[in-house]
Coordinates of C-alpha atoms and ligand atoms in Angstrom, one line a residue:
M1 CA 173.0 117.7 161.6
S2 CA 176.2 117.0 159.7
K3 CA 179.1 115.6 161.8
E4 CA 181.3 118.3 163.3
T5 CA 184.8 118.0 164.7
I6 CA 185.5 120.8 167.1
L7 CA 188.9 122.0 168.3
I8 CA 189.1 124.2 171.4
L9 CA 192.3 126.2 171.7
G10 CA 192.8 127.1 175.3
S11 CA 190.6 124.4 176.8
N12 CA 192.3 124.6 180.2
G13 CA 191.1 128.2 180.7
Q14 CA 188.1 129.6 182.5
I15 CA 185.8 129.5 179.4
G16 CA 187.5 126.5 177.7
T17 CA 187.1 124.2 180.7
E18 CA 183.3 124.7 180.6
L19 CA 182.9 124.8 176.8
L20 CA 184.7 121.4 176.5
I21 CA 182.1 119.8 178.8
S22 CA 179.1 121.5 177.1
L23 CA 180.3 120.9 173.5
R24 CA 181.0 117.3 174.2
A25 CA 177.5 116.8 175.6
A26 CA 176.0 118.5 172.5
Y27 CA 178.3 117.1 169.7
G28 CA 179.6 113.8 171.1
Y29 CA 182.5 113.2 173.5
D30 CA 185.0 112.1 170.8
N31 CA 184.1 114.9 168.4
V32 CA 185.5 117.7 170.6
I33 CA 189.3 118.0 171.0
G34 CA 190.7 119.9 173.9
S35 CA 194.0 121.7 173.5
D36 CA 196.2 124.0 175.4
F37 CA 199.9 124.9 175.7
K38 CA 200.2 122.8 178.8
Q39 CA 198.6 119.7 180.2
P40 CA 195.4 120.3 182.2
N41 CA 195.8 120.3 186.0
E42 CA 193.3 117.4 186.2
P43 CA 192.8 115.0 183.3
V44 CA 189.8 115.9 181.1
G45 CA 189.6 112.6 179.2
G46 CA 188.9 112.3 175.5
H47 CA 191.1 113.8 172.8
F48 CA 193.6 116.4 174.1
E49 CA 196.5 117.9 172.2
L50 CA 199.3 120.2 173.3
I51 CA 199.3 123.2 171.0
D52 CA 201.0 126.6 171.2
V53 CA 198.8 128.8 169.0
L54 CA 202.0 130.6 167.9
D55 CA 203.2 127.4 166.3
S56 CA 201.3 127.3 163.1
D57 CA 202.8 124.0 161.9
R58 CA 201.7 122.2 165.0
L59 CA 198.2 123.8 164.7
R60 CA 198.0 122.6 161.1
E61 CA 199.1 119.1 162.1
V62 CA 196.3 118.8 164.6
M63 CA 193.7 120.4 162.4
E64 CA 194.5 118.0 159.6
K65 CA 194.8 115.0 161.9
Y66 CA 191.2 115.4 163.1
K67 CA 189.7 117.1 160.0
V68 CA 188.5 119.9 162.2
T69 CA 185.3 121.6 161.0
Q70 CA 185.0 124.2 163.8
V71 CA 187.5 126.0 166.0
Y72 CA 186.9 127.9 169.3
H73 CA 190.0 130.0 169.6
L74 CA 190.2 131.0 173.3
A75 CA 193.9 131.2 173.9
A76 CA 194.8 134.7 175.1
L77 CA 196.3 136.8 177.8
L78 CA 193.6 138.8 179.8
S79 CA 193.7 142.4 180.9
A80 CA 195.8 142.4 184.0
T81 CA 198.4 139.9 182.8
A82 CA 198.6 141.6 179.4
E83 CA 199.5 144.9 181.0
Q84 CA 202.5 143.3 182.8
K85 CA 203.9 142.0 179.5
P86 CA 202.3 144.1 176.7
K87 CA 204.5 142.8 173.8
A88 CA 204.0 139.1 174.7
A89 CA 200.3 139.8 175.0
W90 CA 200.1 141.5 171.6
K91 CA 202.1 138.6 170.1
L92 CA 199.9 135.9 171.6
N93 CA 196.6 137.7 171.1
M94 CA 197.3 138.8 167.5
E95 CA 199.6 136.3 165.9
G96 CA 197.7 133.5 167.5
L97 CA 194.5 134.8 165.9
F98 CA 196.2 135.2 162.5
N99 CA 197.5 131.6 162.6
V100 CA 193.9 130.4 163.3
L101 CA 192.3 132.6 160.6
D102 CA 194.9 131.7 157.9
L103 CA 194.6 128.0 158.6
A104 CA 190.9 128.2 158.7
V105 CA 190.8 129.7 155.2
E106 CA 193.4 127.3 153.9
L107 CA 191.8 124.1 155.4
K108 CA 188.2 125.3 154.7
V109 CA 187.1 125.2 158.3
K110 CA 183.4 125.8 158.5
K111 CA 183.1 128.0 161.5
I112 CA 185.4 129.9 163.9
F113 CA 184.6 131.3 167.3
W114 CA 186.8 134.0 168.8
P115 CA 186.1 135.9 172.1
S116 CA 186.2 139.6 172.2
S117 CA 185.6 141.6 175.4
I118 CA 184.0 144.7 176.9
A119 CA 187.6 145.9 177.1
V120 CA 187.2 147.1 173.4
F121 CA 185.5 150.1 174.9
G122 CA 187.3 153.0 176.5
P123 CA 186.8 156.2 178.6
N124 CA 185.0 158.0 175.7
S125 CA 182.5 155.3 175.1
P126 CA 179.1 155.8 176.7
K127 CA 179.4 154.4 180.3
Y128 CA 175.9 153.1 180.7
N129 CA 174.0 150.9 178.2
T130 CA 177.0 151.1 175.9
P131 CA 175.7 150.4 172.4
Q132 CA 177.1 147.9 169.9
N133 CA 178.4 150.6 167.6
T134 CA 180.0 153.6 169.3
V135 CA 183.3 155.3 170.2
M136 CA 185.9 152.7 170.9
D137 CA 189.1 153.9 172.5
P138 CA 190.5 151.1 174.6
K139 CA 193.3 152.0 177.0
T140 CA 194.6 148.6 177.9
I141 CA 196.8 146.5 175.6
Y142 CA 194.3 143.7 176.0
G143 CA 191.5 146.0 174.8
I144 CA 193.6 147.2 171.9
S145 CA 194.3 143.6 170.8
K146 CA 190.6 142.7 171.1
L147 CA 189.5 145.7 169.0
A148 CA 192.2 145.0 166.4
G149 CA 191.2 141.3 166.5
E150 CA 187.5 142.2 165.9
K151 CA 188.5 144.2 162.8
F152 CA 190.5 141.3 161.4
C153 CA 187.6 138.9 162.0
D154 CA 185.4 141.2 160.0
Y155 CA 188.1 141.5 157.3
Y156 CA 188.5 137.7 157.0
F157 CA 184.7 137.4 156.7
L158 CA 184.5 140.0 154.0
K159 CA 187.6 139.0 152.1
H160 CA 187.5 135.2 152.5
G161 CA 183.9 134.5 153.4
L162 CA 185.2 132.9 156.7
D163 CA 182.2 132.2 158.9
I164 CA 183.6 133.8 162.1
R165 CA 181.5 134.6 165.1
S166 CA 182.4 136.6 168.2
I167 CA 181.1 137.9 171.5
R168 CA 182.3 140.8 173.7
Y169 CA 182.3 138.9 177.0
P170 CA 181.7 140.8 180.2
G171 CA 183.3 139.6 183.4
L172 CA 182.5 135.8 183.7
I173 CA 181.6 134.2 187.0
S174 CA 182.1 130.4 187.3
Y175 CA 182.7 127.8 190.0
R176 CA 184.1 124.9 187.9
S177 CA 187.0 126.9 186.5
A178 CA 189.2 129.7 188.0
P179 CA 189.7 132.9 186.0
G180 CA 193.3 134.0 185.4
G181 CA 194.8 137.5 185.0
G182 CA 191.6 139.5 184.5
T183 CA 190.2 142.7 186.1
T184 CA 186.8 141.1 186.7
D185 CA 188.3 138.1 188.6
Y186 CA 187.3 139.6 192.0
A187 CA 183.7 138.5 191.3
V188 CA 184.9 134.9 191.4
H189 CA 187.5 135.1 194.2
I190 CA 185.0 136.8 196.6
F191 CA 182.9 133.6 196.8
H192 CA 185.8 131.3 197.6
E193 CA 187.2 133.7 200.2
A194 CA 183.7 134.4 201.7
L195 CA 183.2 130.7 202.3
A196 CA 186.7 129.8 203.4
K197 CA 187.6 132.9 205.5
G198 CA 184.4 135.0 205.9
K199 CA 186.3 138.0 204.5
Y200 CA 187.7 139.3 201.3
E201 CA 190.0 142.2 200.3
C202 CA 188.8 143.5 197.0
F203 CA 191.3 145.0 194.5
L204 CA 188.6 147.3 193.0
K205 CA 186.8 150.2 194.8
E206 CA 183.4 149.5 196.3
D207 CA 181.5 151.5 193.7
T208 CA 183.2 150.2 190.5
M209 CA 180.3 149.0 188.4
L210 CA 181.0 146.4 185.7
P211 CA 179.0 144.2 183.4
M212 CA 179.0 140.5 184.4
M213 CA 177.6 137.2 183.4
Y214 CA 177.2 133.8 185.0
M215 CA 179.2 131.1 183.1
D216 CA 176.1 128.9 182.4
D217 CA 174.6 131.8 180.5
A218 CA 177.9 132.6 178.7
I219 CA 178.4 129.0 177.5
R220 CA 174.8 128.6 176.4
G221 CA 174.9 131.9 174.6
T222 CA 178.2 131.1 172.9
I223 CA 176.9 127.8 171.5
E224 CA 173.6 129.5 170.5
L225 CA 175.5 132.1 168.5
M226 CA 177.6 129.3 166.8
E227 CA 174.4 127.4 165.9
A228 CA 172.5 130.5 164.6
P229 CA 171.8 130.7 160.9
A230 CA 174.6 132.7 159.2
D231 CA 172.1 135.0 157.5
K232 CA 170.7 136.2 160.8
L233 CA 174.1 137.7 161.9
S234 CA 174.6 141.4 161.3
T235 CA 178.1 141.6 162.8
R236 CA 181.2 139.6 162.4
S237 CA 183.3 141.6 164.8
G238 CA 181.9 141.1 168.3
Y239 CA 178.4 141.1 169.6
N240 CA 177.6 143.1 172.8
F241 CA 176.5 140.4 175.3
S242 CA 175.1 141.1 178.7
A243 CA 173.2 139.8 181.7
M244 CA 173.8 141.9 184.8
H245 CA 176.0 144.7 186.2
F246 CA 176.9 145.4 189.8
T247 CA 179.6 146.9 192.1
P248 CA 181.7 145.0 194.6
A249 CA 179.6 146.6 197.4
E250 CA 176.4 145.3 195.9
L251 CA 177.8 141.8 195.3
A252 CA 179.1 141.7 198.9
A253 CA 175.6 142.8 200.2
E254 CA 174.0 139.9 198.3
I255 CA 176.6 137.4 199.7
K256 CA 175.9 138.7 203.2
K257 CA 172.3 137.5 202.9
Y258 CA 173.7 134.0 203.0
I259 CA 176.9 134.6 205.1
P260 CA 175.9 137.4 207.5
E261 CA 179.4 137.6 209.1
F262 CA 181.1 138.2 205.7
V263 CA 183.3 141.3 205.7
I264 CA 184.6 143.0 202.6
T265 CA 187.5 145.5 202.6
Y266 CA 188.9 147.5 199.7
N267 CA 192.5 148.0 198.6
P268 CA 192.4 149.1 194.9
D269 CA 195.4 148.4 192.8
E270 CA 196.3 149.1 189.1
R271 CA 193.3 147.0 188.0
Q272 CA 191.1 149.9 189.2
K273 CA 192.3 152.0 186.2
Y274 CA 191.4 149.3 183.7
A275 CA 188.0 148.8 185.2
E276 CA 187.3 152.6 185.2
S277 CA 188.0 152.7 181.5
W278 CA 185.3 150.1 180.8
P279 CA 181.5 150.4 180.5
C280 CA 179.3 150.0 183.6
S281 CA 176.6 148.3 181.7
I282 CA 176.0 147.1 178.1
D283 CA 173.2 147.3 175.6
D284 CA 173.0 143.9 173.9
M285 CA 169.8 144.5 172.0
I286 CA 171.3 143.4 168.7
A287 CA 172.4 140.0 170.0
R288 CA 168.9 139.6 171.4
K289 CA 167.3 140.5 168.0
D290 CA 169.7 138.7 165.7
W291 CA 170.1 135.3 167.4
G292 CA 167.6 135.4 170.2
W293 CA 170.1 135.9 173.1
K294 CA 168.4 135.9 176.5
H295 CA 170.1 135.6 179.9
Q296 CA 168.7 133.4 182.6
F297 CA 170.8 134.4 185.7
D298 CA 170.5 137.8 187.3
M299 CA 172.7 138.8 190.2
P300 CA 170.7 137.2 193.1
A301 CA 170.2 134.0 191.1
M302 CA 173.9 133.8 190.3
V303 CA 175.0 134.4 193.9
K304 CA 172.7 131.7 195.2
D305 CA 174.0 129.2 192.6
M306 CA 177.6 130.1 193.1
L307 CA 177.4 129.7 196.9
E308 CA 175.7 126.3 196.6
H309 CA 178.4 125.0 194.2
C310 CA 181.4 126.7 195.8
R311 CA 180.6 125.2 199.2
N312 CA 181.8 121.8 197.7
F313 CA 185.2 123.3 197.2
V314 CA 185.7 124.5 200.8
Ligands
LIG1 C1 189.2 140.7 182.1 O1 188.9 141.1 183.2 O2 190.3 140.9 181.5 C2 188.2 139.8 181.3 C3 187.4 140.7 180.3 C4 186.5 141.6 180.8 O3 187.6 140.5 179.2 N1 187.4 139.2 182.2

């Protein structure tokens, strides 16, 4: 395997924190550079650079300094935060992506990873087993920026031959890193509150079904996509990517098997609207066929593992 130097933009975030660990294990500690617009809360060791993705000169400086061969561009505002500041979200999510794509072409970066989301779908997309190619009418600024981003990724692949790969992440559930500003975040908070207080007030209605995935699967799948032979990939926008789907009531019932006294209440807020515009479940057949994607964690396995790990934080 040729030597790779990998830059993660947004390595303090929910996905970035875990990718940094896994990529360092796979590619060598010193070959993976973490970066974010602020210092991590806890030192992560190894190479770390402060980068605002809107500052193209700074990005170029770091990419040249390390002779970066791969970039994982994760810096973005998620659905709920983006809705509070739509113009700032559009600027960060789109201009940040352009800066990365343009520098990748100029500096001949070998591969780029950019995360898309189930938020690219909308109320007129099929709700269940939403296919890879279908009606896409996102209603959140986050979803609009992800759909536009997908189109630009495809465009840079076609026009410049840039090897860009992308996944439409469902809600991600993790114990090492906290989510921030998303609609699916309830599925992480619920574990910490169940263990600390025995109760949780959910900001979605009890029957709001959404596609979800355990972080271990998401990280493994992401790296597998990045390592797949280019000629196996049939899409350069975003692959549908799925593992499980459930409602808050179903998740609470599974948690109650371990914490019988756990009580969930519901107080839906504006995030309900965003969730209702998204699919309930996803058909990821093409990812499974193209690069062999296969999830390992279903909902019961995820709950067991989350509770075992989250107990250490209480
Ligand atoms: C969010 O809730 O905004 C994200 C997503 C589904 O992309 N987790």
